[in-house]
Short mmCIF file of C-alpha atoms in Angstrom, two decimals:
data_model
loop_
_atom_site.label_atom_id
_atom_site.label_comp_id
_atom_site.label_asym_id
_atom_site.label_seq_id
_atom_site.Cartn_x
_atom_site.Cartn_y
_atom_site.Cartn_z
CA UNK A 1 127.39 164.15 123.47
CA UNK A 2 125.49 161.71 125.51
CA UNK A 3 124.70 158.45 124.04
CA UNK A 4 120.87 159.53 123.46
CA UNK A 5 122.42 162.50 121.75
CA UNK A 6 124.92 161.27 119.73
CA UNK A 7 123.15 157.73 118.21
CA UNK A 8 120.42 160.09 117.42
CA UNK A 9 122.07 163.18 115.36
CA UNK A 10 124.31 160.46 114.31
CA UNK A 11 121.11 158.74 113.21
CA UNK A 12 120.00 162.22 111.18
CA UNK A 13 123.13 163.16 110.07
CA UNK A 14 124.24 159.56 107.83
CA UNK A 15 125.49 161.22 105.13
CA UNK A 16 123.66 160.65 101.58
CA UNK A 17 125.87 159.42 99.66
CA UNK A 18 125.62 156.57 102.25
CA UNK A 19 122.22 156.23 101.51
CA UNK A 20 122.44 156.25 97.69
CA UNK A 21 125.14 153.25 97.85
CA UNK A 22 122.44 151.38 99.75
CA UNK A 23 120.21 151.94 97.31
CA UNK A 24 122.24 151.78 93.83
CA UNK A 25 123.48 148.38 94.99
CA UNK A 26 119.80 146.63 94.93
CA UNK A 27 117.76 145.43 92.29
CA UNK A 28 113.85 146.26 91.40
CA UNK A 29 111.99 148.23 93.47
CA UNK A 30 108.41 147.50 95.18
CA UNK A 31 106.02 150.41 96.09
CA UNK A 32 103.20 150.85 98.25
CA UNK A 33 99.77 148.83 99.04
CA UNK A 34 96.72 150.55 98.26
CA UNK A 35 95.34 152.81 100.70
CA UNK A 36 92.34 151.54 102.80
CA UNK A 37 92.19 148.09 101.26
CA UNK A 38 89.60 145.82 103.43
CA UNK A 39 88.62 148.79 104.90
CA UNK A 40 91.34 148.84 107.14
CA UNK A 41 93.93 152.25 107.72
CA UNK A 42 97.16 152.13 105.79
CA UNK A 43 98.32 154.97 107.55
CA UNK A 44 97.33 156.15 111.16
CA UNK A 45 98.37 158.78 113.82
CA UNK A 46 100.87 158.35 116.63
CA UNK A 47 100.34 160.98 119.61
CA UNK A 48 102.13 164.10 118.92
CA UNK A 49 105.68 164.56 120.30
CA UNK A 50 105.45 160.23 120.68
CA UNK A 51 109.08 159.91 119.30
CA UNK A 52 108.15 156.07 118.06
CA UNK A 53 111.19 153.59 117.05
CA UNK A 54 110.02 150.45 117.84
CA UNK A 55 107.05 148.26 117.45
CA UNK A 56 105.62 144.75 117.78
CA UNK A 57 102.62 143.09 116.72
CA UNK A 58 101.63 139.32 118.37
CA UNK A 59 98.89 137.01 117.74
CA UNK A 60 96.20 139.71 117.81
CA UNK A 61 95.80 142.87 115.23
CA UNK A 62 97.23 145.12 117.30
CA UNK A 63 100.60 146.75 117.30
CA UNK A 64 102.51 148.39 119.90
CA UNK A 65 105.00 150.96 120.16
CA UNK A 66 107.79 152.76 122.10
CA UNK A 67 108.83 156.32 122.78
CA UNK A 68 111.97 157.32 122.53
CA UNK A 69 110.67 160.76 124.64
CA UNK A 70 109.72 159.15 128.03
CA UNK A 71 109.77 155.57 127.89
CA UNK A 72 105.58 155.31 126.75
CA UNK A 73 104.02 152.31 125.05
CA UNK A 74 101.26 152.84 122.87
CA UNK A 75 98.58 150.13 121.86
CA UNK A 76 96.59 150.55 118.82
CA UNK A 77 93.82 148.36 116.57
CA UNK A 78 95.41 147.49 113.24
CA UNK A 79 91.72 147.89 112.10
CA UNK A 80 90.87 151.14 113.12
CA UNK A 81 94.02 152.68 113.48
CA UNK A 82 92.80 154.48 116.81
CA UNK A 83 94.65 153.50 120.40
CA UNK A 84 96.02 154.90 123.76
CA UNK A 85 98.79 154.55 126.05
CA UNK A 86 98.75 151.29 127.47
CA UNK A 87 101.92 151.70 129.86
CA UNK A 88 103.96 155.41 130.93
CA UNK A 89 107.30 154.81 130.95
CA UNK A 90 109.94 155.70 133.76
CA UNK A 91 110.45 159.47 132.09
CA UNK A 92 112.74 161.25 130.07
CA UNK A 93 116.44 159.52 130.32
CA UNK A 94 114.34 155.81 129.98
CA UNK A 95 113.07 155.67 126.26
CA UNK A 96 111.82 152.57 125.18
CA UNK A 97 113.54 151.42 122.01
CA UNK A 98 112.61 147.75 120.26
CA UNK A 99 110.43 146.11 121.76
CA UNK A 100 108.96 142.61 121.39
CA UNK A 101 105.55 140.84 122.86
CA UNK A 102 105.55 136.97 123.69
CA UNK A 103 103.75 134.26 121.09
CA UNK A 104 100.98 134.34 124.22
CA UNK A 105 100.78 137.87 124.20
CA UNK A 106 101.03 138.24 128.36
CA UNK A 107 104.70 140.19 128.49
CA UNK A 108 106.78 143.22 126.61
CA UNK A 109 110.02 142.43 126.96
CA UNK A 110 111.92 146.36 126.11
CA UNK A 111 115.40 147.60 125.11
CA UNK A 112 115.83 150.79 126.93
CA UNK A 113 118.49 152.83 125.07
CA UNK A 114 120.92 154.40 127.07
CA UNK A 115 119.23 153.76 130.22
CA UNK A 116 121.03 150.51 129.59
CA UNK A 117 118.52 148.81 131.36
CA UNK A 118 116.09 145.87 130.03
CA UNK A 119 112.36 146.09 130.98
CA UNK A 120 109.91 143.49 131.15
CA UNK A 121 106.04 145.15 130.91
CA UNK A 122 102.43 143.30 131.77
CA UNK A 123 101.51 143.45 127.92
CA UNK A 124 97.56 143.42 129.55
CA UNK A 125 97.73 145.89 132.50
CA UNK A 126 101.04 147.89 130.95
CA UNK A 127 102.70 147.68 134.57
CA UNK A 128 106.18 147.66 134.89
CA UNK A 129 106.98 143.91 136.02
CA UNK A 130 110.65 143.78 136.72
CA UNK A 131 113.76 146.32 135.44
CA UNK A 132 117.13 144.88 134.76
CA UNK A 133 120.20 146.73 134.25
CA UNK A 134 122.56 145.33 132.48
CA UNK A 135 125.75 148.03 132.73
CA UNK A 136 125.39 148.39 128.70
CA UNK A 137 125.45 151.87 126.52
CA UNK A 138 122.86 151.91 124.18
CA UNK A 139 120.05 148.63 124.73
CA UNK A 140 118.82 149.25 121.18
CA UNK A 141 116.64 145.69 120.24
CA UNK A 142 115.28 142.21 121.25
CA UNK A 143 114.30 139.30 119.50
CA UNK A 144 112.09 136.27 121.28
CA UNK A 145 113.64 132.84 120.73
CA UNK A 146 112.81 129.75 123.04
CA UNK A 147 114.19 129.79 126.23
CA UNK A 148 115.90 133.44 125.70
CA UNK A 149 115.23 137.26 124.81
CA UNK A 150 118.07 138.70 122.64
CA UNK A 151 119.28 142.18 123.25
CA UNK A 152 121.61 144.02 121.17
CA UNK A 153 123.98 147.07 122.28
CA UNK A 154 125.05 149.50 119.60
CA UNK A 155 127.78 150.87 121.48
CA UNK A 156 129.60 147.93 122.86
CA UNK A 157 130.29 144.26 121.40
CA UNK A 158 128.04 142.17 123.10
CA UNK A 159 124.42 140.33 123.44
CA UNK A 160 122.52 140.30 126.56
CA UNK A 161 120.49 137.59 127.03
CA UNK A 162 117.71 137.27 129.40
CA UNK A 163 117.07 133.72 129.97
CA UNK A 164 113.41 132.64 130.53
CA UNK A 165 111.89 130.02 132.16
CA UNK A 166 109.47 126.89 130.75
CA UNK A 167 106.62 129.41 130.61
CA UNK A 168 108.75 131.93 129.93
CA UNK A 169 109.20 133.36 132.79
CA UNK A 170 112.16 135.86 133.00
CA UNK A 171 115.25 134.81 135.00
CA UNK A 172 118.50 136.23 134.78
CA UNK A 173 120.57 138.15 132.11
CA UNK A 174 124.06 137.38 130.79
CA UNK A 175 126.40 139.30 128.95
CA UNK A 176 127.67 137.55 125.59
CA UNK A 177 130.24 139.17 123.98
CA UNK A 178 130.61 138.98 120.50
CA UNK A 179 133.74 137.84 118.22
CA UNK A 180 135.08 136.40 115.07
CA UNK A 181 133.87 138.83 112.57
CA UNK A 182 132.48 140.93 114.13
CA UNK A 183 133.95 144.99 114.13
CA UNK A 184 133.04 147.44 116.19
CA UNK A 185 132.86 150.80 115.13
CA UNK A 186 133.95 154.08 116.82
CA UNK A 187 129.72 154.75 117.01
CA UNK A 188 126.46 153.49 116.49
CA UNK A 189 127.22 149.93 115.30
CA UNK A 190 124.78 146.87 116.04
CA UNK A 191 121.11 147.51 115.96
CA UNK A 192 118.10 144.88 114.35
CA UNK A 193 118.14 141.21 115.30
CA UNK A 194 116.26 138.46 114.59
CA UNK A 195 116.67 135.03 113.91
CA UNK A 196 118.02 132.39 111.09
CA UNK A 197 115.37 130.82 109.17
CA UNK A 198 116.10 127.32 110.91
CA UNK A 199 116.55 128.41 114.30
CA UNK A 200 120.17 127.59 114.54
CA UNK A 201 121.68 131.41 115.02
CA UNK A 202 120.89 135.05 115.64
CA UNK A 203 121.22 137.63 112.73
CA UNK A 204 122.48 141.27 113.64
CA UNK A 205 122.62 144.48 112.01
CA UNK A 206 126.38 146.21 111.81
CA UNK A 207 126.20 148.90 110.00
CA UNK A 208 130.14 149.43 110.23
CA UNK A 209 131.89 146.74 109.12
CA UNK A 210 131.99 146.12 105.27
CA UNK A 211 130.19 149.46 104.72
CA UNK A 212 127.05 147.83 106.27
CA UNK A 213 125.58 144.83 106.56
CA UNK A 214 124.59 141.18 108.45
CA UNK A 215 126.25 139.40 111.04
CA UNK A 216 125.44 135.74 111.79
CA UNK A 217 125.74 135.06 115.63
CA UNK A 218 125.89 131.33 117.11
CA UNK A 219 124.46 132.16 120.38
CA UNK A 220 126.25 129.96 122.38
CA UNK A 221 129.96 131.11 122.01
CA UNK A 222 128.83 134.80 120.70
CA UNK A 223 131.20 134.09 117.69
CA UNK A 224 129.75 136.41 114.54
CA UNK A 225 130.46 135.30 111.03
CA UNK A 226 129.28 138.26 107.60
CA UNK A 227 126.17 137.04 106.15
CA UNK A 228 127.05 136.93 102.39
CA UNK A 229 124.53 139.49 101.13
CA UNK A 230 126.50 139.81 97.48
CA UNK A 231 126.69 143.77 96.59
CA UNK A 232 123.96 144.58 99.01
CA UNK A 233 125.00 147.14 101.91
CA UNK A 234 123.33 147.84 104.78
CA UNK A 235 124.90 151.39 106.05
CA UNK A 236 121.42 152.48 107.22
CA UNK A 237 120.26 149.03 108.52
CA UNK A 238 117.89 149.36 111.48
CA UNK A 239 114.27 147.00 112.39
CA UNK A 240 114.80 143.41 111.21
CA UNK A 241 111.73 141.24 110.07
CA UNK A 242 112.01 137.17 109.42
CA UNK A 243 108.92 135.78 107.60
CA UNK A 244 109.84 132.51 106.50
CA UNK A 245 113.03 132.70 104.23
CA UNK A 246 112.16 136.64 103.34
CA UNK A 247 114.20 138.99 105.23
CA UNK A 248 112.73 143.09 105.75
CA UNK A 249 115.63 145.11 106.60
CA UNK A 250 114.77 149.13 107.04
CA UNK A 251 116.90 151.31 105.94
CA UNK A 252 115.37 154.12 107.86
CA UNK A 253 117.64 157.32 106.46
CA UNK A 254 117.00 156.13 103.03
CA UNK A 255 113.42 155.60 103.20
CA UNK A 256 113.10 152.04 102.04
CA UNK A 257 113.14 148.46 102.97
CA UNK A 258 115.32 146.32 101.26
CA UNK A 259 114.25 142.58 100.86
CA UNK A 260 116.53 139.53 101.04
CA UNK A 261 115.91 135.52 100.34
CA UNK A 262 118.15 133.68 102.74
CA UNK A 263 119.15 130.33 102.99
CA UNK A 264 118.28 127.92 105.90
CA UNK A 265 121.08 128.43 107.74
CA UNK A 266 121.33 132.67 107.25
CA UNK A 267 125.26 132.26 106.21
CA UNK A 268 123.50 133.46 102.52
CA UNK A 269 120.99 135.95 101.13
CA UNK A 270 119.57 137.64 98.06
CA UNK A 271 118.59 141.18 97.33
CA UNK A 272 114.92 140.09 95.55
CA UNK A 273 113.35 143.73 96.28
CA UNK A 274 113.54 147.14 97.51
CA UNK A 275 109.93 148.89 99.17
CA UNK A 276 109.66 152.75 98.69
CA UNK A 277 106.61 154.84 99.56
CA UNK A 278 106.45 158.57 99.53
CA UNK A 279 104.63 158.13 103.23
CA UNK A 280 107.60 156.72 104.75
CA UNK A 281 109.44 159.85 106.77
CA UNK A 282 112.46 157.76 108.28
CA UNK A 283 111.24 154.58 109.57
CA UNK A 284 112.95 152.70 111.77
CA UNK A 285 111.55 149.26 112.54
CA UNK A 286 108.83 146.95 110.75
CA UNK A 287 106.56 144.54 111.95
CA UNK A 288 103.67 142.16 109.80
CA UNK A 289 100.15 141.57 110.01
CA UNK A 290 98.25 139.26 107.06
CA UNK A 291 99.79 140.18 104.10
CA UNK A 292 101.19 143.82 105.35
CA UNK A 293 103.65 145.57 106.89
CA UNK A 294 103.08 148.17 109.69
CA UNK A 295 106.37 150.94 109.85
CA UNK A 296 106.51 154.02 112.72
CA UNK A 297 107.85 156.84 110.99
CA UNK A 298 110.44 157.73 113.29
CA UNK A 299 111.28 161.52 111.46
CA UNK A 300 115.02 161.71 112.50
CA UNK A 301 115.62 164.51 109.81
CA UNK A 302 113.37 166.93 112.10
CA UNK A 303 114.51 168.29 115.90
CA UNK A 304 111.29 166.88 118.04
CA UNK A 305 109.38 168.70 119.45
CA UNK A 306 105.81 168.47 122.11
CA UNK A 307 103.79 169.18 118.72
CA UNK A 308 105.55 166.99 116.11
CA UNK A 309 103.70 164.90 114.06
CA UNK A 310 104.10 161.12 113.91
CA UNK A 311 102.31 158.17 112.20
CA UNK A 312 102.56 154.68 110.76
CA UNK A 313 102.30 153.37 107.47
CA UNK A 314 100.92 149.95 106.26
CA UNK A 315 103.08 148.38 102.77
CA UNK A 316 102.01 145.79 101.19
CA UNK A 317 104.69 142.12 101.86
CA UNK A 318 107.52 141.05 98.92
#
């Protein structure tokens, strides 16, 4: 298959019993927020045949999301739930996969799947700034730290890094490949990223090695060490979230996100909580707003279609 094809039915075909090793090896179990609370949506539409995987939410209530179809970013108002497409994408062959928006809210900087390229977006106007291509297989997601935006590749052991300037402005990207612990599988391997609670190192999803789980990444030599996550597997581990010391991890085939406490340095963490919701239809990624969490129900168990439906559902924080 191509790589679109194959990370995808890979990504509907994890087997269950996958999933239910995931799931036996956490603790208690969280559920829901209430529907509607402050008058806001806990669930709203996506335009039909969308295809959503990523999203990102900034300083403002509004969250924005990818296509996997054509490359499209959506825009919509946390408080109403209604929105448009703020930027068309290249077209079918350039999805847009994570996707991150700067503390100022003024750029997207998007992971383009097996386009391999990187793609920096006006986050006011939606135009297409600048497209890098960075030679990789599968650009999957990006994290913002200073002076750098973090891509991983699912396909091949390395980081791309986009180095940006004092106002972070976007310079030029460099290949970091990755080492010490880290295995690469024979498929879809690295996908969420984010950061250690002090700063110090980049965490990445592998959902090969050890069955699943957390790799701790010191971005200057690329050298990975396993983040000691106990019992807790991450087979299905997609969209990372950091809010303070609480790490979100979605485990998008098994409909949940599990919930770790990690030390200061990330080298540690501990399953406190799992979030179910009978809403969720495969999410993929997860991003906060006050005290919720916003999930794109990503519906890899279906074949997509012009008409299928998709939507996003609000959960209340651990």
């Amino acid at each position: 298959m191509a790589p679109t094809d194959r990370s995808f039915a890979r990504r509907r075909l994890l087997s269950t019993a996958a999933a239910l090793s995931g799931a036996a090896l956490l603790g208690g179990t969280a559920h829901a927020a209430e529907t509607g609370r402050h008058g806001w949506p806990a669930q709203f539409p996506l335009p039909d045949g969308f295809q959503p995987e990523g999203i990102t939410i900034g300083m403002k209530p509004f969250a924005y999301f990818g296509s996997l179809a054509n490359g499209d970013i959506y825009r919509a108002n946390l408080a109403t739930g209604r929105g448009s497409v703020l930027s068309k994408g290249p077209g079918v062959g350039h999805p847009t996969v994570g996707l991150k928006i700067d503390q100022h809210c003024r750029r997207l900087f998007v992971a383009g799947g097996d386009s391999g390229e990187i793609r920096t977006i006006d986050a006011r106007s939606g135009e297409l700034e600048k497209v890098y291509a960075t030679g990789g297989t599968f650009v999957n997601d990006v994290i913002l730290t200073p002076g750098a935006a973090w891509f991983t590749d699912s396909f091949k052991p390395v980081l791309y890094k986009l180095l940006l300037g004092p106002h972070g402005t976007p310079g030029a990207v460099k290949t970091v490949p990755l080492s010490g612990d880290w295995a690469q599988g024979a498929d879809f391997t690295a996908n969420g990223i984010e950061r250690t609670p002090d700063g110090s190192a980049l965490l990445v999803v592998n959902a090969f090695a050890n069955g699943g789980g957390l790799m701790r990444v010191d971005p200057r030599t690329g050298v990975a060490r396993t983040v000691d996550l106990g019992a807790a597997r991450l087979p299905n581990g997609d969209g990372l979230l950091l809010l303070g010391r609480i790490l979100y991890a979605v485990q998008q085939q098994q409909n949940a996100v599990d919930v770790f406490r990690l030390n200061e340095a990330g080298t540690k963490g501990t399953a406190i909580a799992r979030i179910t919701d009978p809403r969720f239809r495969i999410p993929t990624t997860v991003a906060a707003w006050g005290k919720r969490l916003y999930l794109p129900n990503a519906r890899f168990d279906v074949e997509p279609t012009p008409q299928t439906e998709y939507d996003v559902v609000a959960v209340d924080q651990v």
